[in-house]
Coordinates of C-alpha atoms in Angstrom, one line a residue:
Chain U
M56 CA -0.4 2.3 -41.2
S57 CA -3.8 3.2 -39.7
A58 CA -4.9 2.3 -36.2
Q59 CA -7.2 -0.3 -37.8
E60 CA -4.3 -1.9 -39.8
H61 CA -2.2 -2.0 -36.6
L62 CA -4.9 -4.0 -34.9
A63 CA -5.3 -6.3 -37.8
A64 CA -1.6 -6.9 -37.9
A65 CA -1.5 -7.4 -34.1
R66 CA -4.2 -10.0 -34.4
A67 CA -2.5 -11.9 -37.1
D68 CA 0.7 -11.8 -35.0
A69 CA -1.1 -13.1 -32.0
A70 CA -2.5 -16.0 -33.9
R71 CA 0.9 -16.7 -35.3
R72 CA 2.7 -16.5 -31.9
G73 CA 0.2 -18.6 -30.1
P74 CA 1.0 -19.2 -26.4
F75 CA 2.8 -16.8 -24.1
T76 CA 6.4 -17.8 -24.3
I77 CA 9.6 -16.3 -22.9
A78 CA 13.0 -17.8 -23.8
G79 CA 11.3 -20.9 -25.0
R80 CA 9.3 -21.4 -21.9
E81 CA 5.5 -21.4 -22.1
L82 CA 3.6 -19.5 -19.4
R83 CA 0.1 -20.4 -18.4
S84 CA -0.9 -17.0 -17.0
R85 CA -0.5 -13.7 -18.9
L86 CA -0.7 -11.7 -15.7
V87 CA 2.5 -11.2 -13.8
L88 CA 2.1 -9.9 -10.3
G89 CA 4.4 -7.5 -8.4
T90 CA 4.7 -7.9 -4.7
G91 CA 5.3 -4.3 -3.6
G92 CA 2.8 -2.4 -1.5
F93 CA 0.7 -5.1 0.0
P94 CA -0.6 -4.3 3.5
S95 CA 0.0 -7.8 4.8
L96 CA 1.3 -11.2 3.6
E97 CA -2.2 -12.5 4.0
L98 CA -3.5 -10.1 1.5
L99 CA -0.6 -10.9 -0.8
T100 CA -1.4 -14.6 -0.6
A101 CA -5.1 -13.9 -1.4
A102 CA -4.1 -11.7 -4.4
I103 CA -1.7 -14.3 -5.8
E104 CA -4.5 -16.9 -5.7
A105 CA -7.1 -14.6 -7.2
S106 CA -4.7 -13.4 -9.9
G107 CA -3.8 -16.9 -11.1
A108 CA -0.3 -15.5 -11.8
E109 CA 2.5 -18.0 -12.4
L110 CA 5.3 -15.5 -12.3
V111 CA 5.6 -13.1 -9.3
T112 CA 8.3 -10.4 -9.2
V113 CA 10.2 -9.5 -6.1
A114 CA 12.7 -6.6 -5.5
L115 CA 15.9 -8.2 -4.3
R116 CA 17.0 -5.0 -2.6
R117 CA 13.9 -5.1 -0.4
V118 CA 14.0 -8.7 0.9
D119 CA 16.5 -11.0 2.4
P120 CA 16.1 -14.3 0.5
A121 CA 17.2 -16.3 3.6
A122 CA 14.6 -14.7 5.9
R123 CA 12.1 -17.4 6.9
G124 CA 8.4 -16.9 7.2
S125 CA 8.7 -13.9 4.9
L126 CA 7.8 -13.1 1.3
V127 CA 9.9 -15.9 -0.2
D128 CA 8.1 -18.6 1.9
V129 CA 4.7 -17.2 1.0
L130 CA 5.5 -17.4 -2.7
A131 CA 6.8 -20.9 -2.3
A132 CA 3.7 -22.0 -0.4
A133 CA 1.5 -20.4 -3.2
G134 CA 3.4 -22.4 -5.8
V135 CA 4.4 -19.5 -7.9
E136 CA 7.7 -18.8 -9.5
L137 CA 9.8 -15.9 -8.3
L138 CA 11.0 -13.4 -10.8
P139 CA 13.7 -11.3 -9.1
N140 CA 13.8 -7.6 -10.1
T141 CA 16.4 -4.9 -9.7
A142 CA 14.1 -2.2 -8.4
G143 CA 15.9 0.6 -6.6
C144 CA 19.0 0.4 -8.8
F145 CA 20.1 3.7 -10.4
T146 CA 23.2 2.5 -12.3
A147 CA 24.0 -0.3 -14.7
R148 CA 26.7 -1.4 -12.2
D149 CA 24.2 -1.7 -9.3
A150 CA 21.7 -3.5 -11.5
V151 CA 24.2 -6.1 -12.7
L152 CA 25.5 -6.7 -9.2
T153 CA 21.9 -7.0 -7.9
A154 CA 21.0 -9.4 -10.7
K155 CA 24.0 -11.6 -9.8
L156 CA 23.0 -11.7 -6.2
A157 CA 19.5 -12.6 -7.2
R158 CA 20.7 -15.4 -9.3
E159 CA 22.7 -16.8 -6.4
A160 CA 19.9 -16.4 -3.9
F161 CA 17.0 -17.6 -5.9
E162 CA 18.8 -20.0 -8.2
T163 CA 17.2 -18.5 -11.3
D164 CA 18.9 -16.8 -14.3
W165 CA 15.7 -14.8 -15.1
V166 CA 15.8 -11.2 -14.1
K167 CA 13.4 -8.3 -14.5
L168 CA 15.9 -5.6 -15.2
E169 CA 15.1 -2.1 -13.8
V170 CA 17.5 0.8 -13.9
I171 CA 15.9 3.9 -12.7
G172 CA 16.9 7.3 -14.0
D173 CA 14.9 9.7 -11.8
E174 CA 13.6 9.3 -8.2
R175 CA 10.5 11.4 -8.8
T176 CA 9.1 9.7 -11.9
L177 CA 11.0 6.3 -11.6
L178 CA 11.4 6.4 -15.3
P179 CA 14.0 4.0 -16.8
D180 CA 17.4 5.3 -17.6
A181 CA 17.8 4.2 -21.2
P182 CA 21.6 4.2 -21.7
E183 CA 22.2 2.5 -18.4
L184 CA 19.5 0.0 -19.0
L185 CA 21.0 -1.0 -22.4
L186 CA 24.5 -1.3 -20.8
A187 CA 23.2 -3.5 -18.0
A188 CA 21.1 -5.6 -20.4
E189 CA 24.0 -6.3 -22.7
E190 CA 26.3 -7.3 -19.8
L191 CA 23.7 -9.6 -18.2
V192 CA 22.8 -11.3 -21.5
A193 CA 26.5 -11.9 -22.0
D194 CA 26.6 -13.5 -18.6
G195 CA 23.8 -15.9 -19.5
F196 CA 20.8 -14.2 -17.9
V197 CA 17.3 -14.3 -19.4
V198 CA 16.7 -10.5 -19.3
L199 CA 13.3 -8.9 -19.1
P200 CA 13.9 -5.2 -19.2
Y201 CA 11.5 -2.5 -17.8
T202 CA 11.7 0.2 -20.5
T203 CA 10.0 3.3 -21.6
D204 CA 7.4 3.1 -24.3
D205 CA 10.0 4.0 -26.9
P206 CA 9.9 1.7 -29.9
V207 CA 13.5 2.5 -30.8
L208 CA 14.8 1.6 -27.4
A209 CA 12.7 -1.6 -27.4
R210 CA 14.4 -2.6 -30.6
R211 CA 17.8 -1.9 -29.2
L212 CA 17.0 -4.0 -26.2
E213 CA 16.0 -6.8 -28.5
D214 CA 19.3 -6.3 -30.5
V215 CA 21.4 -6.9 -27.3
G216 CA 19.6 -10.2 -26.7
C217 CA 16.8 -9.5 -24.2
A218 CA 14.2 -12.2 -23.9
A219 CA 11.2 -9.9 -23.7
V220 CA 10.5 -6.2 -23.5
M221 CA 8.4 -4.6 -20.7
P222 CA 7.4 -1.1 -21.8
L223 CA 5.6 1.1 -19.3
G224 CA 2.1 2.4 -19.8
S225 CA 2.8 5.3 -17.5
P226 CA 5.0 5.8 -14.5
I227 CA 5.3 3.1 -11.8
G228 CA 2.5 3.3 -9.2
S229 CA 0.8 6.2 -11.1
G230 CA -2.3 4.2 -12.1
M231 CA -2.5 6.5 -15.2
G232 CA -3.1 3.7 -17.6
I233 CA -1.5 3.5 -21.1
A234 CA -0.5 7.1 -21.9
N235 CA 0.6 6.3 -25.5
P236 CA -1.2 3.3 -26.9
Y237 CA 0.2 4.1 -30.3
N238 CA 3.8 3.5 -29.1
I239 CA 2.8 0.2 -27.4
A240 CA 1.3 -0.9 -30.7
L241 CA 4.5 0.0 -32.5
I242 CA 6.6 -1.9 -30.1
R243 CA 4.3 -4.9 -30.5
E244 CA 4.4 -4.7 -34.2
Q245 CA 8.2 -4.7 -34.6
T246 CA 9.1 -7.6 -32.4
D247 CA 8.5 -11.3 -32.0
L248 CA 9.7 -11.1 -28.4
A249 CA 7.1 -11.2 -25.7
V250 CA 5.8 -7.7 -24.9
I251 CA 4.6 -7.3 -21.3
L252 CA 3.0 -4.0 -20.4
D253 CA 4.7 -3.0 -17.2
A254 CA 3.7 -0.1 -14.9
G255 CA 0.8 2.3 -15.0
I256 CA -2.1 0.0 -14.8
G257 CA -4.7 1.6 -12.6
T258 CA -7.7 -0.7 -13.1
A259 CA -9.1 -3.6 -15.1
S260 CA -9.8 -1.7 -18.3
D261 CA -6.2 -0.6 -18.6
A262 CA -5.1 -4.2 -18.6
A263 CA -7.8 -5.1 -21.2
L264 CA -6.5 -2.3 -23.5
A265 CA -2.9 -3.6 -23.2
M266 CA -4.0 -7.0 -24.3
E267 CA -6.2 -5.6 -27.1
L268 CA -3.1 -3.7 -28.3
G269 CA -1.4 -7.1 -28.7
C270 CA 0.7 -7.3 -25.6
D271 CA 1.5 -10.9 -24.6
G272 CA 1.1 -10.1 -20.9
V273 CA 0.6 -7.5 -18.2
L274 CA 2.5 -6.8 -15.0
C275 CA 0.5 -5.4 -12.2
A276 CA 1.6 -4.4 -8.7
S277 CA 0.2 -1.2 -7.1
A278 CA -3.1 -1.4 -9.0
I279 CA -3.8 -4.6 -7.0
S280 CA -1.7 -4.1 -3.8
R281 CA -3.0 -0.7 -3.0
A282 CA -6.7 -1.3 -4.0
Q283 CA -9.1 -1.3 -1.2
D284 CA -9.7 -5.0 -1.8
P285 CA -6.6 -6.4 -3.4
A286 CA -8.0 -9.9 -4.0
A287 CA -11.1 -8.6 -5.8
M288 CA -8.9 -6.3 -7.9
A289 CA -6.6 -9.2 -8.8
R290 CA -9.7 -11.2 -9.9
A291 CA -10.9 -8.2 -12.0
I292 CA -7.5 -7.7 -13.7
R293 CA -7.2 -11.4 -14.4
G294 CA -10.6 -11.3 -16.1
A295 CA -9.6 -8.2 -18.0
V296 CA -6.4 -9.8 -19.3
D297 CA -8.3 -12.8 -20.5
A298 CA -11.0 -10.6 -22.0
G299 CA -8.6 -8.3 -23.8
R300 CA -6.7 -11.3 -25.2
L301 CA -9.9 -12.9 -26.4
A302 CA -11.1 -9.7 -28.0
L303 CA -7.8 -9.4 -29.8
E304 CA -8.0 -13.0 -31.1
A305 CA -11.7 -12.5 -31.9
G306 CA -11.0 -9.5 -34.1
R307 CA -12.8 -6.3 -33.4
I308 CA -15.0 -4.6 -35.9
P309 CA -13.8 -1.6 -37.9
R310 CA -14.6 1.8 -36.4
R311 CA -17.0 3.9 -38.5
R312 CA -18.4 7.4 -38.2
Y313 CA -22.0 6.6 -39.0
A314 CA -24.4 4.0 -37.6
E315 CA -24.9 0.6 -39.2
A316 CA -27.9 -1.3 -37.9
S317 CA -27.1 -4.7 -36.6
S318 CA -30.2 -6.2 -38.2
P319 CA -30.9 -5.7 -41.9
M320 CA -33.7 -3.1 -42.5
D321 CA -35.0 -4.8 -45.7
G322 CA -37.8 -7.3 -45.7
L323 CA -39.2 -6.3 -42.3
A324 CA -42.9 -7.0 -41.7
D325 CA -45.1 -3.9 -41.9
L326 CA -47.1 -4.1 -38.7
S327 CA -48.8 -0.7 -38.9
Chain R
M251 CA 3.0 -12.7 46.5
T252 CA 6.0 -13.7 48.7
Q253 CA 8.1 -16.0 46.8
H254 CA 10.8 -18.3 48.1
A255 CA 13.9 -18.7 46.1
N256 CA 13.0 -22.3 45.1
A257 CA 9.2 -21.9 44.8
V258 CA 7.7 -22.5 41.4
P259 CA 6.3 -19.2 40.2
D260 CA 2.8 -19.0 38.9
V261 CA 3.9 -17.5 35.6
A262 CA 7.0 -17.4 33.5
V263 CA 7.0 -14.7 30.8
V264 CA 9.4 -15.4 28.0
G265 CA 10.6 -12.0 26.8
G266 CA 11.2 -8.8 28.6
G267 CA 10.1 -6.4 25.8
I268 CA 7.2 -4.0 26.3
V269 CA 4.5 -6.6 25.9
G270 CA 6.2 -9.2 28.2
L271 CA 6.8 -6.6 30.9
F272 CA 3.2 -5.3 30.6
V273 CA 1.8 -8.8 30.9
A274 CA 4.0 -9.5 33.9
W275 CA 3.0 -6.3 35.7
R276 CA -0.7 -7.0 35.2
A277 CA -0.3 -10.6 36.2
R278 CA 1.4 -9.5 39.4
E279 CA -1.4 -7.1 40.1
R280 CA -3.7 -10.0 40.1
G281 CA -1.8 -11.6 42.9
L282 CA 0.3 -14.0 40.8
S283 CA 4.0 -14.6 41.3
V284 CA 5.9 -13.9 38.1
V285 CA 9.3 -14.3 36.6
V286 CA 10.3 -12.5 33.3
L287 CA 13.0 -14.2 31.3
D288 CA 14.8 -11.5 29.4
A289 CA 17.7 -12.2 27.0
G290 CA 19.2 -9.1 28.6
D291 CA 20.5 -7.0 25.8
D292 CA 18.2 -4.7 23.9
E293 CA 20.0 -5.4 20.6
G294 CA 17.4 -5.6 17.8
V295 CA 14.3 -5.5 20.0
A296 CA 11.3 -3.6 18.8
W297 CA 10.3 -1.1 21.5
P298 CA 13.4 1.1 21.2
V299 CA 12.5 1.7 17.5
A300 CA 8.9 2.4 18.2
G301 CA 7.4 5.9 17.7
G302 CA 5.0 5.0 20.5
M303 CA 2.0 6.2 18.6
I304 CA -1.4 5.3 20.1
A305 CA -3.1 5.8 16.7
P306 CA -6.0 3.5 15.9
I307 CA -7.6 6.1 13.6
S308 CA -4.4 7.1 11.6
E309 CA -3.6 3.5 11.1
A310 CA -7.1 2.2 10.0
Q311 CA -6.8 -0.1 7.1
F312 CA -9.3 -1.3 4.4
G313 CA -10.8 -4.7 4.4
E314 CA -11.8 -7.3 6.9
S315 CA -8.5 -7.7 8.7
G316 CA -8.3 -3.9 8.8
R317 CA -11.6 -3.9 10.6
R318 CA -10.4 -6.4 13.1
A319 CA -7.2 -4.5 13.7
L320 CA -9.2 -1.4 14.3
D321 CA -11.4 -3.1 16.9
L322 CA -8.2 -4.2 18.8
A323 CA -6.5 -0.8 18.4
L324 CA -9.6 1.1 19.7
A325 CA -9.9 -1.2 22.7
A326 CA -6.2 -0.7 23.4
A327 CA -6.3 3.1 23.0
D328 CA -9.2 3.2 25.5
R329 CA -6.9 1.6 28.1
W330 CA -3.9 3.9 27.7
P331 CA -5.0 6.9 29.7
S332 CA -5.6 4.9 32.9
A333 CA -2.7 2.5 32.3
A334 CA -0.3 5.4 31.8
Q335 CA -1.5 7.1 35.0
E336 CA -1.3 3.9 37.0
L337 CA 2.1 3.1 35.7
G338 CA 3.4 6.6 36.3
E339 CA 2.1 6.6 39.9
A340 CA 3.2 3.1 40.8
S341 CA 6.7 3.4 39.3
G342 CA 7.5 7.1 39.7
I343 CA 8.3 7.3 36.0
D344 CA 5.8 9.2 33.9
P345 CA 5.3 7.4 30.6
E346 CA 4.5 10.8 29.0
L347 CA 1.2 10.1 27.3
R348 CA 1.0 13.2 25.1
R349 CA -2.6 13.9 24.1
S350 CA -1.9 16.6 21.6
G351 CA -3.4 14.8 18.6
T352 CA -2.0 13.9 15.2
L353 CA -1.9 15.5 11.7
L354 CA -1.8 13.4 8.6
L355 CA 0.0 15.4 5.9
A356 CA 0.2 15.5 2.1
R357 CA 3.2 17.0 0.3
D358 CA 1.8 17.3 -3.2
A359 CA -1.3 16.9 -5.3
D360 CA -0.9 13.1 -5.6
E361 CA -0.6 12.7 -1.9
A362 CA -3.5 15.0 -1.3
E363 CA -5.7 12.8 -3.5
A364 CA -4.5 9.7 -1.5
L365 CA -5.2 11.6 1.7
E366 CA -8.7 12.3 0.6
R367 CA -9.3 8.6 0.1
E368 CA -8.1 8.0 3.6
R369 CA -10.4 10.8 4.9
A370 CA -13.5 9.4 3.2
F371 CA -12.7 5.9 4.5
R372 CA -12.5 7.1 8.1
V373 CA -15.7 9.2 7.7
S374 CA -17.4 6.0 6.4
L375 CA -16.4 4.2 9.6
G376 CA -17.6 7.1 11.8
L377 CA -14.1 7.9 13.0
P378 CA -13.4 11.6 14.0
V379 CA -11.1 13.3 11.4
E380 CA -11.1 16.9 10.2
P381 CA -9.7 18.1 7.0
L382 CA -7.5 21.3 7.4
L383 CA -6.4 23.8 4.8
P384 CA -2.7 24.0 4.7
S385 CA -2.8 27.5 6.2
A386 CA -4.8 26.2 9.1
A387 CA -2.4 23.3 9.6
R388 CA 0.5 25.7 9.6
R389 CA -1.1 27.9 12.2
L390 CA -1.3 24.8 14.4
E391 CA 2.2 23.7 13.6
P392 CA 4.2 26.7 12.3
A393 CA 7.3 24.5 11.6
L394 CA 5.5 22.9 8.7
A395 CA 6.9 23.8 5.3
P396 CA 4.8 26.3 3.2
T397 CA 4.8 23.7 0.5
L398 CA 2.3 21.6 2.5
R399 CA -0.5 20.6 0.2
A400 CA -3.2 19.1 2.5
A401 CA -3.7 18.0 6.1
L402 CA -6.1 15.9 8.1
A403 CA -6.4 16.4 11.8
V404 CA -6.9 13.2 13.9
P405 CA -7.5 14.7 17.4
D406 CA -7.9 11.4 19.2
D407 CA -4.6 9.8 18.1
H408 CA -1.8 10.3 20.7
S409 CA 1.7 9.0 21.6
V410 CA 3.6 7.7 24.6
D411 CA 7.3 7.3 25.2
P412 CA 8.1 3.6 24.9
R413 CA 11.5 4.0 26.7
R414 CA 9.8 5.6 29.7
V415 CA 7.1 2.9 29.7
V416 CA 9.8 0.1 29.7
A417 CA 11.8 2.0 32.4
G418 CA 8.7 2.2 34.5
L419 CA 7.8 -1.4 34.1
R420 CA 11.3 -2.5 34.9
A421 CA 11.4 -0.4 38.0
L422 CA 8.1 -1.9 39.2
L423 CA 9.0 -5.5 38.5
G424 CA 12.5 -5.2 39.9
D425 CA 14.3 -8.5 40.3
A426 CA 11.3 -10.4 38.9
V427 CA 13.0 -9.7 35.6
R428 CA 15.9 -12.1 35.1
G429 CA 18.4 -10.5 32.7
G430 CA 20.6 -12.6 30.6
A431 CA 18.1 -15.5 30.6
R432 CA 18.0 -16.6 27.0
V433 CA 15.2 -19.2 26.5
A434 CA 16.0 -22.1 24.2
S435 CA 12.7 -24.0 24.4
V436 CA 9.2 -23.6 25.9
A437 CA 6.8 -26.1 27.4
A438 CA 3.5 -25.8 29.2
D439 CA 5.1 -26.3 32.6
G440 CA 8.3 -24.3 32.2
V441 CA 11.2 -23.4 29.9
E442 CA 14.7 -24.3 29.3
L443 CA 17.5 -21.7 29.0
D444 CA 20.4 -21.9 26.6
T445 CA 22.5 -22.8 29.6
S446 CA 20.4 -25.9 29.9
E447 CA 18.9 -24.6 33.2
R448 CA 15.3 -25.5 33.5
V449 CA 12.9 -22.9 34.9
A450 CA 9.6 -24.4 36.1
A451 CA 6.4 -22.4 36.2
R452 CA 2.7 -23.1 36.5
R453 CA 2.0 -21.2 33.3
V454 CA 4.2 -20.0 30.5
V455 CA 3.6 -16.8 28.4
V456 CA 5.4 -16.5 25.1
A457 CA 6.2 -12.8 24.6
A458 CA 9.4 -13.3 22.6
G459 CA 8.7 -10.7 19.9
A460 CA 10.5 -11.3 16.6
W461 CA 12.1 -14.4 18.0
S462 CA 8.8 -16.1 18.7
G463 CA 8.8 -17.9 15.4
E464 CA 12.3 -19.4 15.9
L465 CA 11.5 -20.3 19.5
A466 CA 8.0 -21.8 19.1
G467 CA 7.3 -22.3 15.4
V468 CA 4.5 -19.8 15.1
P469 CA 4.2 -17.6 12.0
V470 CA 6.0 -14.6 13.4
R471 CA 8.8 -13.0 11.4
P472 CA 11.1 -10.1 12.0
L473 CA 10.2 -6.9 10.2
K474 CA 13.1 -4.5 10.3
G475 CA 12.6 -0.9 11.1
Q476 CA 15.2 1.9 11.1
L477 CA 14.5 5.1 13.1
L478 CA 16.3 8.3 14.2
R479 CA 16.2 10.2 17.4
L480 CA 16.9 13.9 17.1
L481 CA 17.4 16.4 19.8
D482 CA 16.6 20.1 19.8
P483 CA 19.1 21.6 22.3
A484 CA 16.8 24.6 22.6
G485 CA 14.1 22.3 24.2
P486 CA 10.6 21.4 23.1
G487 CA 8.3 23.4 20.9
L488 CA 9.4 22.9 17.3
V489 CA 6.5 20.4 16.7
E490 CA 3.7 19.7 19.2
R491 CA 1.6 17.1 17.4
V492 CA 2.5 13.8 15.9
L493 CA 3.0 14.3 12.2
R494 CA 2.4 11.4 9.8
F495 CA 2.9 11.3 6.0
S496 CA 3.0 8.7 3.3
T497 CA 6.6 7.5 4.0
G498 CA 7.0 8.2 7.7
Y499 CA 6.4 10.2 10.9
V500 CA 7.8 12.8 13.3
V501 CA 6.8 12.1 17.0
P502 CA 7.7 14.8 19.5
R503 CA 8.7 13.9 23.0
G504 CA 8.3 16.3 26.0
D505 CA 12.0 17.0 26.3
G506 CA 12.9 18.4 22.9
R507 CA 13.5 15.1 21.4
Y508 CA 11.9 13.9 18.1
V509 CA 11.6 10.3 16.9
V510 CA 11.7 10.3 13.1
G511 CA 11.0 7.2 11.1
V512 CA 10.6 4.7 9.8
T513 CA 11.4 1.8 7.5
S514 CA 9.7 -1.6 7.1
E515 CA 12.0 -4.1 5.6
E516 CA 11.8 -7.9 5.0
R517 CA 15.4 -8.5 6.0
G518 CA 15.3 -11.3 8.4
F519 CA 17.3 -10.7 11.6
D520 CA 19.4 -8.0 10.0
T521 CA 19.8 -4.9 12.3
V522 CA 22.3 -2.9 10.3
V523 CA 21.6 0.9 10.1
T524 CA 22.0 1.9 6.4
A525 CA 23.0 5.2 5.0
G526 CA 20.1 5.0 2.5
A527 CA 17.5 4.7 5.2
V528 CA 18.9 7.6 7.2
Y529 CA 19.0 9.7 4.1
E530 CA 15.5 8.9 3.0
I531 CA 14.0 9.4 6.5
L532 CA 15.6 12.8 6.9
R533 CA 14.9 13.8 3.3
D534 CA 11.2 13.1 3.6
A535 CA 10.7 14.5 7.1
G536 CA 12.9 17.5 6.2
E537 CA 10.7 18.2 3.3
L538 CA 7.7 18.7 5.6
V539 CA 9.5 20.1 8.6
P540 CA 12.6 22.0 7.3
G541 CA 13.6 22.9 10.9
I542 CA 14.6 19.3 11.7
A543 CA 17.8 19.8 9.7
E544 CA 19.0 22.0 12.6
L545 CA 18.6 19.3 15.2
E546 CA 21.2 17.1 16.7
L547 CA 21.2 13.5 15.4
E548 CA 21.4 11.7 18.7
E549 CA 20.8 8.1 17.6
A550 CA 20.1 6.0 14.5
I551 CA 18.9 2.5 15.3
A552 CA 17.3 -0.6 13.8
G553 CA 15.0 -3.0 15.5
L554 CA 12.8 -6.0 14.6
R555 CA 9.0 -6.0 15.0
P556 CA 7.3 -9.3 15.3
A557 CA 5.1 -9.4 12.2
T558 CA 2.3 -12.0 11.4
P559 CA 0.8 -12.8 8.0
D560 CA -2.4 -10.8 8.7
N561 CA -0.8 -8.0 10.8
L562 CA -2.8 -9.1 13.8
P563 CA -1.2 -10.3 17.1
L564 CA -1.2 -13.8 18.6
V565 CA -2.8 -13.4 22.0
G566 CA -4.5 -16.2 24.0
E567 CA -4.2 -19.9 24.8
D568 CA -3.0 -22.6 22.4
G569 CA -1.2 -25.8 22.9
G570 CA -1.0 -25.4 26.7
L571 CA 0.9 -22.1 26.3
L572 CA -0.2 -18.5 26.6
W573 CA 0.7 -16.3 23.7
A574 CA 1.4 -12.5 23.7
T575 CA 3.4 -11.9 20.6
G576 CA 3.2 -11.0 16.9
H577 CA 2.2 -7.3 17.6
G578 CA 4.0 -6.1 14.5
R579 CA 4.3 -2.3 14.4
D580 CA 1.6 -2.0 17.1
G581 CA 3.3 -3.5 20.2
V582 CA 3.4 -0.3 22.2
M583 CA -0.2 0.6 21.4
L584 CA -1.6 -2.8 22.0
A585 CA 0.5 -3.7 25.1
P586 CA -2.1 -2.7 27.8
L587 CA -4.8 -4.6 26.0
T588 CA -2.8 -7.8 25.5
A589 CA -1.7 -7.5 29.1
D590 CA -5.3 -7.3 30.3
L591 CA -6.4 -10.2 28.1
V592 CA -3.5 -12.5 29.2
A593 CA -3.7 -11.5 32.9
G594 CA -7.4 -12.2 32.7
L595 CA -6.8 -15.7 31.3
L596 CA -4.1 -16.4 33.9
A597 CA -6.4 -15.3 36.7
G598 CA -9.3 -17.3 35.4
D599 CA -11.6 -14.4 34.5
P600 CA -14.4 -15.0 32.0
P601 CA -12.6 -14.4 28.7
D602 CA -13.3 -11.5 26.4
A603 CA -14.3 -13.8 23.5
A604 CA -14.7 -11.2 20.8
L605 CA -11.3 -9.7 21.2
L606 CA -9.6 -13.0 21.8
E607 CA -11.1 -14.5 18.7
V608 CA -9.5 -11.7 16.6
C609 CA -6.0 -12.6 17.9
D610 CA -6.6 -16.3 18.2
P611 CA -3.1 -17.9 18.2
A612 CA -4.4 -21.0 16.5
R613 CA -5.9 -19.2 13.5
F614 CA -3.0 -20.1 11.1
A615 CA -3.4 -23.8 11.7
S616 CA -3.9 -24.2 7.9
G617 CA -3.5 -22.2 4.8
P618 CA -0.6 -21.1 2.6
A619 CA 0.8 -18.2 4.8
T620 CA 1.3 -20.5 7.7
R621 CA 4.0 -22.0 9.8
T622 CA 7.2 -22.5 8.1
A623 CA 9.3 -25.6 8.6
A624 CA 12.9 -25.2 9.6

């Protein structure tokens, strides 16, 4: 299939799928916000508001859910829903345990599953991820796995009952954008699950590209939290997510190698 | 200044941490009688886990609140040389203000790029920084690893030893500090201890650190930090300058000790020292200064900094009380400034409106990141 056909297929899919839905639940915002790296709670609050995000993800290993005045209170005051993640887990066992603690602490059975395979790149550990996903699904969790941009692994995650797939564009915090758009398009094409581009977004155009490729949503953390003005970047990426989605639904023109004038050349008045 | 046993003191300071003690000292210098109510054990308090860096330039942050924090930090740093000298002379305990400067370090190409952004930002603010080739940085600090990728000299950022500062202040204040006095509630005209004893005072200053939120309902939360103290039995000399990098710092003291840190964790009042934190702190610092692996691990501790939603302190008057809390990771650096501002208010000086506005304790009266109900 050519790139052109991929896009056409993605567009048709998008129209068919309609709203952004995970596990039967419709989400208003296609931008999911990560909470790591903000210089202060005040800047986090401003970014949440500017992003319009409905789901905000929090690393259970880095917060104490019972601590008052902290992250959890800020999210509650902002009226967003907390999506616990298992960041910092290196084995399926740790991730499963962390997810269970999160379920107890936050009273949600949704979990963004991360099982990291390497400290330097923070890339997912595929076999451990699959093991953990299978166990958590069996335990009644709604599992949103952070995965590599490998279409085969994405399919295996769907097979074990995950509720969405969250392929990386490039490594966490790298801001390198979508390294392999072709793979993201392949993942999109083969599944009816929600596809959320996770990790690698550096700036607004990366988020727009993810949406143009047919992703249902984008997760952003560092691109916003480490920007010089986090709230302004949140607004920019929110706009890009909307723009990318609209562009996908609008249907881009085919690429061509030679120019084609936008106005017909025939019948023009001869003014010389 | 003479105070009878039953006389009502001019000022009760709630909290005997570095900020409370500094405020009490400056208030007493203004001729006011003072009592400091200190819970009495140093378990979980912030100053023992502070590096003691006086580092407005290294810590400059982007954005509007960053700008305000920089104004405060520069005003505080200006006060340190004279404050350190006065404190040393009056108490006989030198707080060891070390004016050997700071190096910001990058370990790889990614960190070098991030450091360049930090450099350009400081230059745009007119702050003095100087990029150094790794070779030049290693001539200054030969203990740095040859893998060093980039360095930025910050000649005006220094450090002080918070333990010596607190020891000096305690020596000066003597029995004006009441140990074992745990305050249960505060009011404009006095406080009540957890023993139900009431301590009257003409003015009350809340300097209760990470416990200020629980005590008085202000948006101050504990931010856990874990830190190591290492000792070089051969004495000082391994590292002369403060070294800072993306994940931590190494601060040399004058006696061959090194403070290496630090974590920032949203863990409530948890003060457990974890293996993971000790490992990560040593791994990262050891990557830059391999020689620290040879040092003795003297202490691994955790403490709670009093953090606010915008990382700025609460200093000034509100609701009949005086506030000197919420200094986050900057309590040591800001202590002399907060002490001057609060002592000025207590003594009835014309207030420094610009600085007090930045740390207005009433600024969180509305908005989402505000007071949290119990």
